[in-house]
Amino acid sequence: MSKIEIKHLKKRFKFSKEPLFTDINITFEENQIYGLFGENGAGKSTLMSLIADYNFVTAGEVLYDGEPVHDNSKALQNIYYMSQNNMYNKNDKVKKIFDFVSKLYVDYDVELQNRLVKKFRLDESQKFNKLSTGYKSIVRIIISLCVPCKFIFMDEPTLGLDARNREVFYTSLIETYSENPRTFVLSTHIIEEIDQIINHFILLQDGEIKMDSSIDDISEKSYSISGPSEDVDKYIQGINVLDSDQLGRYKTVHFMDELPNREKPESVDIEKMKLQKLLIYVMEKEGK
């Protein structure tokens, strides 16, 4: 099984007073779908560009199957980075861009590309620079799903997409992942839309990885409990609460722990804590 390892990665830009990354350590395993989260400016795009060797590390290393990715064509042919920067001739028609990319990759999936063009209702005869922001994202999405790479990093893939096309993207991602498993790393701000898709999430904040966990691990011990205030307080006695909301006598608490070993009042409801709620709490706590 292939993997990408980032070890003690540091990144400082020339005219910046503070480093962007101080000590990044993380491993991306094969055949997983990761969610990469962080506030604006946290460095999500930069991290992806460093992994794909589009940018240079200040210190540390990025390894593909134990070998440095820098100037390593064998490793880099298995890594694809979908950037928001325009990498194509802006005056080229979409069809010409697709033809160009298909010639770069021997096993590029032209059949899947054609199906996605129809699903997204993309006009291939349009020039790339005449497309809306959403349809420029769609061109990038189609290429990302069709390249024969084991690791695909997608930076804000749904930028500019309307609700319909976001749904087409998520459905197509799951379909192609099921048919041909490989690793996708999605950087996005729309947490609630992908928390049912990803199986691993990463939180990047203050130059470090603050959270790195599988969804299953978090789901097993992250809960939201709601009900009449007095019943909730009695049931969760002894639990370390992360956050709580109250409206009149009705209360909701959020925590990461095992459920209390006592009978649950009928008036109390238990749900798995939403990933967005958990990440917001962690970001606010770490930011203090």
Coordinates of C-alpha atoms in Angstrom, one line a residue:
M1 CA 0.0 0.0 0.0
S2 CA 1.4 3.4 -1.0
K3 CA 1.4 6.4 1.3
I4 CA 2.6 10.0 1.5
E5 CA 4.5 11.0 4.7
I6 CA 5.2 14.5 5.8
K7 CA 7.9 14.7 8.4
H8 CA 8.8 17.8 10.4
L9 CA 7.8 20.1 7.6
K10 CA 8.5 23.8 8.0
K11 CA 7.6 26.6 5.6
R12 CA 8.6 30.2 5.9
F13 CA 8.0 32.7 3.1
K14 CA 10.8 35.1 2.4
F15 CA 9.2 38.3 3.6
S16 CA 7.1 36.9 6.3
K17 CA 8.0 37.6 10.0
E18 CA 6.4 34.3 11.2
P19 CA 6.7 30.8 9.6
L20 CA 3.5 29.4 8.1
F21 CA 4.3 25.9 9.2
T22 CA 6.3 25.2 12.3
D23 CA 6.3 21.4 12.5
I24 CA 3.9 19.4 10.3
N25 CA 3.8 15.7 10.7
I26 CA 1.1 13.6 8.9
T27 CA 0.6 10.5 6.8
F28 CA -1.9 10.1 3.9
E29 CA -2.7 6.4 3.4
E30 CA -3.9 4.9 0.2
N31 CA -7.6 4.5 -0.7
Q32 CA -9.0 7.1 1.8
I33 CA -11.0 10.2 1.5
Y34 CA -9.6 13.0 3.7
G35 CA -11.1 16.3 4.7
L36 CA -8.6 19.0 5.2
F37 CA -10.0 21.9 7.3
G38 CA -8.7 25.2 8.6
E39 CA -9.5 28.9 8.7
N40 CA -8.6 31.1 5.8
G41 CA -4.8 31.7 5.8
A42 CA -4.1 28.5 7.7
G43 CA -2.1 27.2 4.8
K44 CA -4.2 24.4 3.3
S45 CA -3.4 25.4 -0.3
T46 CA 0.3 25.8 0.5
L47 CA 0.4 22.4 2.2
M48 CA -1.1 20.7 -0.9
S49 CA 1.3 22.6 -3.2
L50 CA 4.3 21.4 -1.1
I51 CA 3.2 17.8 -1.3
A52 CA 2.8 18.0 -5.1
D53 CA 6.2 19.7 -5.3
Y54 CA 4.7 22.9 -6.7
N55 CA 6.4 24.8 -3.9
F56 CA 9.5 24.2 -1.9
V57 CA 9.8 23.3 1.8
T58 CA 11.9 25.3 4.2
A59 CA 12.8 22.3 6.2
G60 CA 11.6 18.7 6.7
E61 CA 10.6 16.3 4.0
V62 CA 7.7 15.0 1.9
L63 CA 8.0 11.2 1.1
Y64 CA 6.2 9.0 -1.3
D65 CA 6.7 5.3 -0.3
G66 CA 9.8 6.4 1.6
E67 CA 11.3 8.4 -1.2
P68 CA 11.5 12.3 -1.4
V69 CA 8.9 13.6 -3.9
H70 CA 11.1 16.6 -4.9
D71 CA 12.2 16.2 -8.5
N72 CA 11.0 12.6 -8.3
S73 CA 9.0 11.9 -11.5
K74 CA 8.1 8.4 -10.4
A75 CA 6.5 9.7 -7.2
L76 CA 4.9 12.8 -8.8
Q77 CA 3.1 10.8 -11.5
N78 CA 1.0 9.4 -8.7
I79 CA 0.2 12.8 -7.1
Y80 CA -2.3 15.2 -8.6
Y81 CA -3.0 18.7 -7.2
M82 CA -6.2 20.5 -8.3
S83 CA -5.2 24.1 -7.7
Q84 CA -7.4 27.2 -8.0
N85 CA -4.6 28.9 -10.0
N86 CA -5.3 28.8 -13.7
M87 CA -2.8 26.2 -15.1
Y88 CA -4.2 26.3 -18.6
N89 CA -4.1 28.7 -21.5
K90 CA -7.0 31.0 -20.8
N91 CA -7.8 31.3 -24.5
D92 CA -8.0 27.5 -25.1
K93 CA -11.4 25.9 -25.5
V94 CA -12.3 23.3 -22.8
K95 CA -12.1 20.4 -25.3
K96 CA -8.5 21.4 -26.1
I97 CA -7.6 21.4 -22.4
F98 CA -9.1 18.0 -21.9
D99 CA -7.2 16.6 -25.0
F100 CA -4.0 18.1 -23.7
V101 CA -4.4 16.5 -20.2
S102 CA -5.4 13.1 -21.7
K103 CA -2.2 13.0 -23.6
L104 CA -0.1 13.6 -20.5
Y105 CA -1.5 10.6 -18.7
V106 CA -1.5 7.2 -20.5
D107 CA -4.5 5.9 -18.5
Y108 CA -6.5 9.1 -18.4
D109 CA -10.2 8.0 -18.2
V110 CA -11.8 9.6 -21.3
E111 CA -15.0 7.6 -20.9
L112 CA -15.5 9.0 -17.4
Q113 CA -14.7 12.5 -18.6
N114 CA -17.4 12.3 -21.3
R115 CA -19.9 11.1 -18.7
L116 CA -19.0 13.9 -16.3
V117 CA -19.3 16.5 -19.1
K118 CA -22.9 15.4 -19.6
K119 CA -23.7 15.3 -15.9
F120 CA -22.4 18.8 -15.3
R121 CA -23.9 20.1 -18.6
L122 CA -20.5 21.5 -19.5
D123 CA -20.1 23.2 -22.9
E124 CA -16.7 22.0 -24.2
S125 CA -16.7 24.5 -27.0
Q126 CA -16.4 27.4 -24.6
K127 CA -13.1 29.1 -24.0
F128 CA -11.8 28.5 -20.5
N129 CA -11.6 32.2 -19.6
K130 CA -15.2 32.7 -20.7
L131 CA -16.5 30.2 -18.1
S132 CA -18.0 31.2 -14.8
T133 CA -16.1 30.6 -11.6
G134 CA -18.3 27.5 -11.0
Y135 CA -17.7 26.0 -14.5
K136 CA -13.9 26.6 -14.2
S137 CA -14.1 24.5 -11.0
I138 CA -16.0 21.9 -12.9
V139 CA -13.3 21.6 -15.6
R140 CA -10.8 21.1 -12.8
I141 CA -13.0 18.6 -11.0
I142 CA -13.5 16.5 -14.2
I143 CA -9.7 16.3 -14.8
S144 CA -9.1 15.5 -11.1
L145 CA -11.5 12.6 -11.2
C146 CA -10.1 11.2 -14.5
V147 CA -6.4 11.3 -14.0
P148 CA -4.8 7.9 -13.1
C149 CA -3.1 9.1 -9.9
K150 CA -3.2 7.3 -6.5
F151 CA -3.3 10.6 -4.5
I152 CA -5.5 13.5 -5.6
F153 CA -5.5 16.8 -3.7
M154 CA -8.5 19.0 -4.4
D155 CA -8.3 22.6 -3.2
E156 CA -11.8 24.1 -2.7
P157 CA -13.3 21.9 -5.5
T158 CA -16.8 23.3 -5.0
L159 CA -15.8 27.0 -5.4
G160 CA -18.6 28.7 -7.3
L161 CA -20.7 25.6 -7.8
D162 CA -24.5 25.8 -7.3
A163 CA -26.4 23.3 -5.2
R164 CA -27.1 21.0 -8.2
N165 CA -23.5 20.8 -9.3
R166 CA -22.2 20.3 -5.8
E167 CA -24.5 17.3 -5.6
V168 CA -23.3 16.0 -9.0
F169 CA -19.7 16.4 -7.7
Y170 CA -20.2 14.5 -4.4
T171 CA -22.2 11.7 -6.2
S172 CA -19.5 11.4 -8.9
L173 CA -16.7 11.4 -6.4
I174 CA -18.3 8.5 -4.4
E175 CA -19.1 6.6 -7.6
T176 CA -15.6 6.8 -9.0
Y177 CA -14.0 6.1 -5.6
S178 CA -16.2 2.9 -5.4
E179 CA -15.2 1.8 -8.9
N180 CA -11.6 2.7 -8.6
P181 CA -10.4 3.4 -5.0
R182 CA -7.6 5.9 -4.5
T183 CA -6.9 8.7 -2.1
F184 CA -8.7 12.0 -2.3
V185 CA -7.9 15.0 0.0
L186 CA -10.6 17.7 -0.1
S187 CA -9.9 21.1 1.3
T188 CA -13.2 22.9 1.8
H189 CA -15.1 25.3 4.0
I190 CA -18.4 23.5 3.5
I191 CA -17.9 21.0 6.3
E192 CA -21.6 19.9 6.7
E193 CA -21.7 18.8 3.0
I194 CA -18.7 16.4 3.2
D195 CA -18.9 15.0 6.7
Q196 CA -20.8 12.0 5.3
I197 CA -18.2 11.5 2.5
I198 CA -14.9 11.6 4.2
N199 CA -13.5 8.8 6.4
H200 CA -10.7 10.8 7.9
F201 CA -10.3 14.5 8.8
I202 CA -7.4 16.8 9.5
L203 CA -7.5 20.2 11.1
L204 CA -4.7 22.7 10.2
Q205 CA -4.2 25.6 12.6
D206 CA -1.4 27.9 13.9
G207 CA 1.2 26.2 11.7
E208 CA 0.4 22.7 13.1
I209 CA -1.9 19.7 12.7
K210 CA -4.4 20.1 15.6
M211 CA -6.5 17.1 14.8
D212 CA -5.8 14.0 12.8
S213 CA -8.4 11.3 13.2
S214 CA -10.7 8.9 11.5
I215 CA -14.4 9.7 11.4
D216 CA -15.1 6.4 13.1
D217 CA -12.9 7.2 16.1
I218 CA -14.5 10.6 16.5
S219 CA -18.0 9.2 16.0
E220 CA -17.6 6.6 18.7
K221 CA -17.1 9.3 21.4
S222 CA -18.6 12.5 20.2
Y223 CA -22.2 13.2 21.3
S224 CA -24.8 15.9 21.5
I225 CA -27.4 15.4 24.2
S226 CA -30.6 17.4 24.4
G227 CA -33.6 17.7 26.7
P228 CA -35.0 19.5 29.7
S229 CA -32.1 21.2 31.5
E230 CA -32.5 19.4 34.8
D231 CA -32.7 16.0 33.1
V232 CA -29.7 16.6 30.9
D233 CA -27.6 17.9 33.8
K234 CA -28.5 14.9 35.9
Y235 CA -27.7 12.4 33.1
I236 CA -24.3 13.9 32.2
Q237 CA -23.1 14.4 35.7
G238 CA -19.3 13.9 35.8
I239 CA -18.9 14.4 32.0
N240 CA -16.5 17.1 30.7
V241 CA -18.7 19.2 28.5
L242 CA -17.2 20.9 25.4
D243 CA -20.0 23.3 24.8
S244 CA -23.7 23.8 25.6
D245 CA -26.7 25.8 24.3
Q246 CA -29.8 26.6 26.2
L247 CA -33.2 28.0 25.2
G248 CA -35.5 28.4 28.1
R249 CA -35.6 25.1 30.0
Y250 CA -34.3 23.1 26.9
K251 CA -30.6 22.4 26.9
T252 CA -28.1 20.8 24.5
V253 CA -24.6 19.8 25.5
H254 CA -21.7 18.5 23.4
F255 CA -18.9 16.3 24.6
M256 CA -16.2 13.8 23.6
D257 CA -16.4 11.0 26.1
E258 CA -18.2 7.7 26.7
L259 CA -21.9 7.9 27.4
P260 CA -22.8 7.9 31.1
N261 CA -23.2 4.4 32.6
R262 CA -26.7 5.2 33.9
E263 CA -30.2 5.0 32.7
K264 CA -31.1 7.7 30.2
P265 CA -34.3 9.7 31.0
E266 CA -37.0 9.3 28.3
S267 CA -37.0 13.1 27.9
V268 CA -33.3 13.1 26.8
D269 CA -32.2 12.6 23.1
I270 CA -28.8 11.5 22.1
E271 CA -27.2 12.2 18.7
K272 CA -23.7 12.0 17.3
M273 CA -22.1 15.4 17.4
K274 CA -21.9 17.1 14.0
L275 CA -18.3 17.4 12.7
Q276 CA -18.8 21.1 12.0
K277 CA -19.7 21.7 15.7
L278 CA -16.6 19.8 16.9
L279 CA -14.2 21.6 14.6
I280 CA -15.6 25.0 15.4
Y281 CA -15.1 24.3 19.1
V282 CA -11.6 23.1 18.6
M283 CA -10.6 26.1 16.5
E284 CA -12.1 28.5 19.0
K285 CA -10.4 26.8 21.9
E286 CA -7.0 26.7 20.2
G287 CA -7.3 30.3 19.1
K288 CA -7.7 31.6 22.6

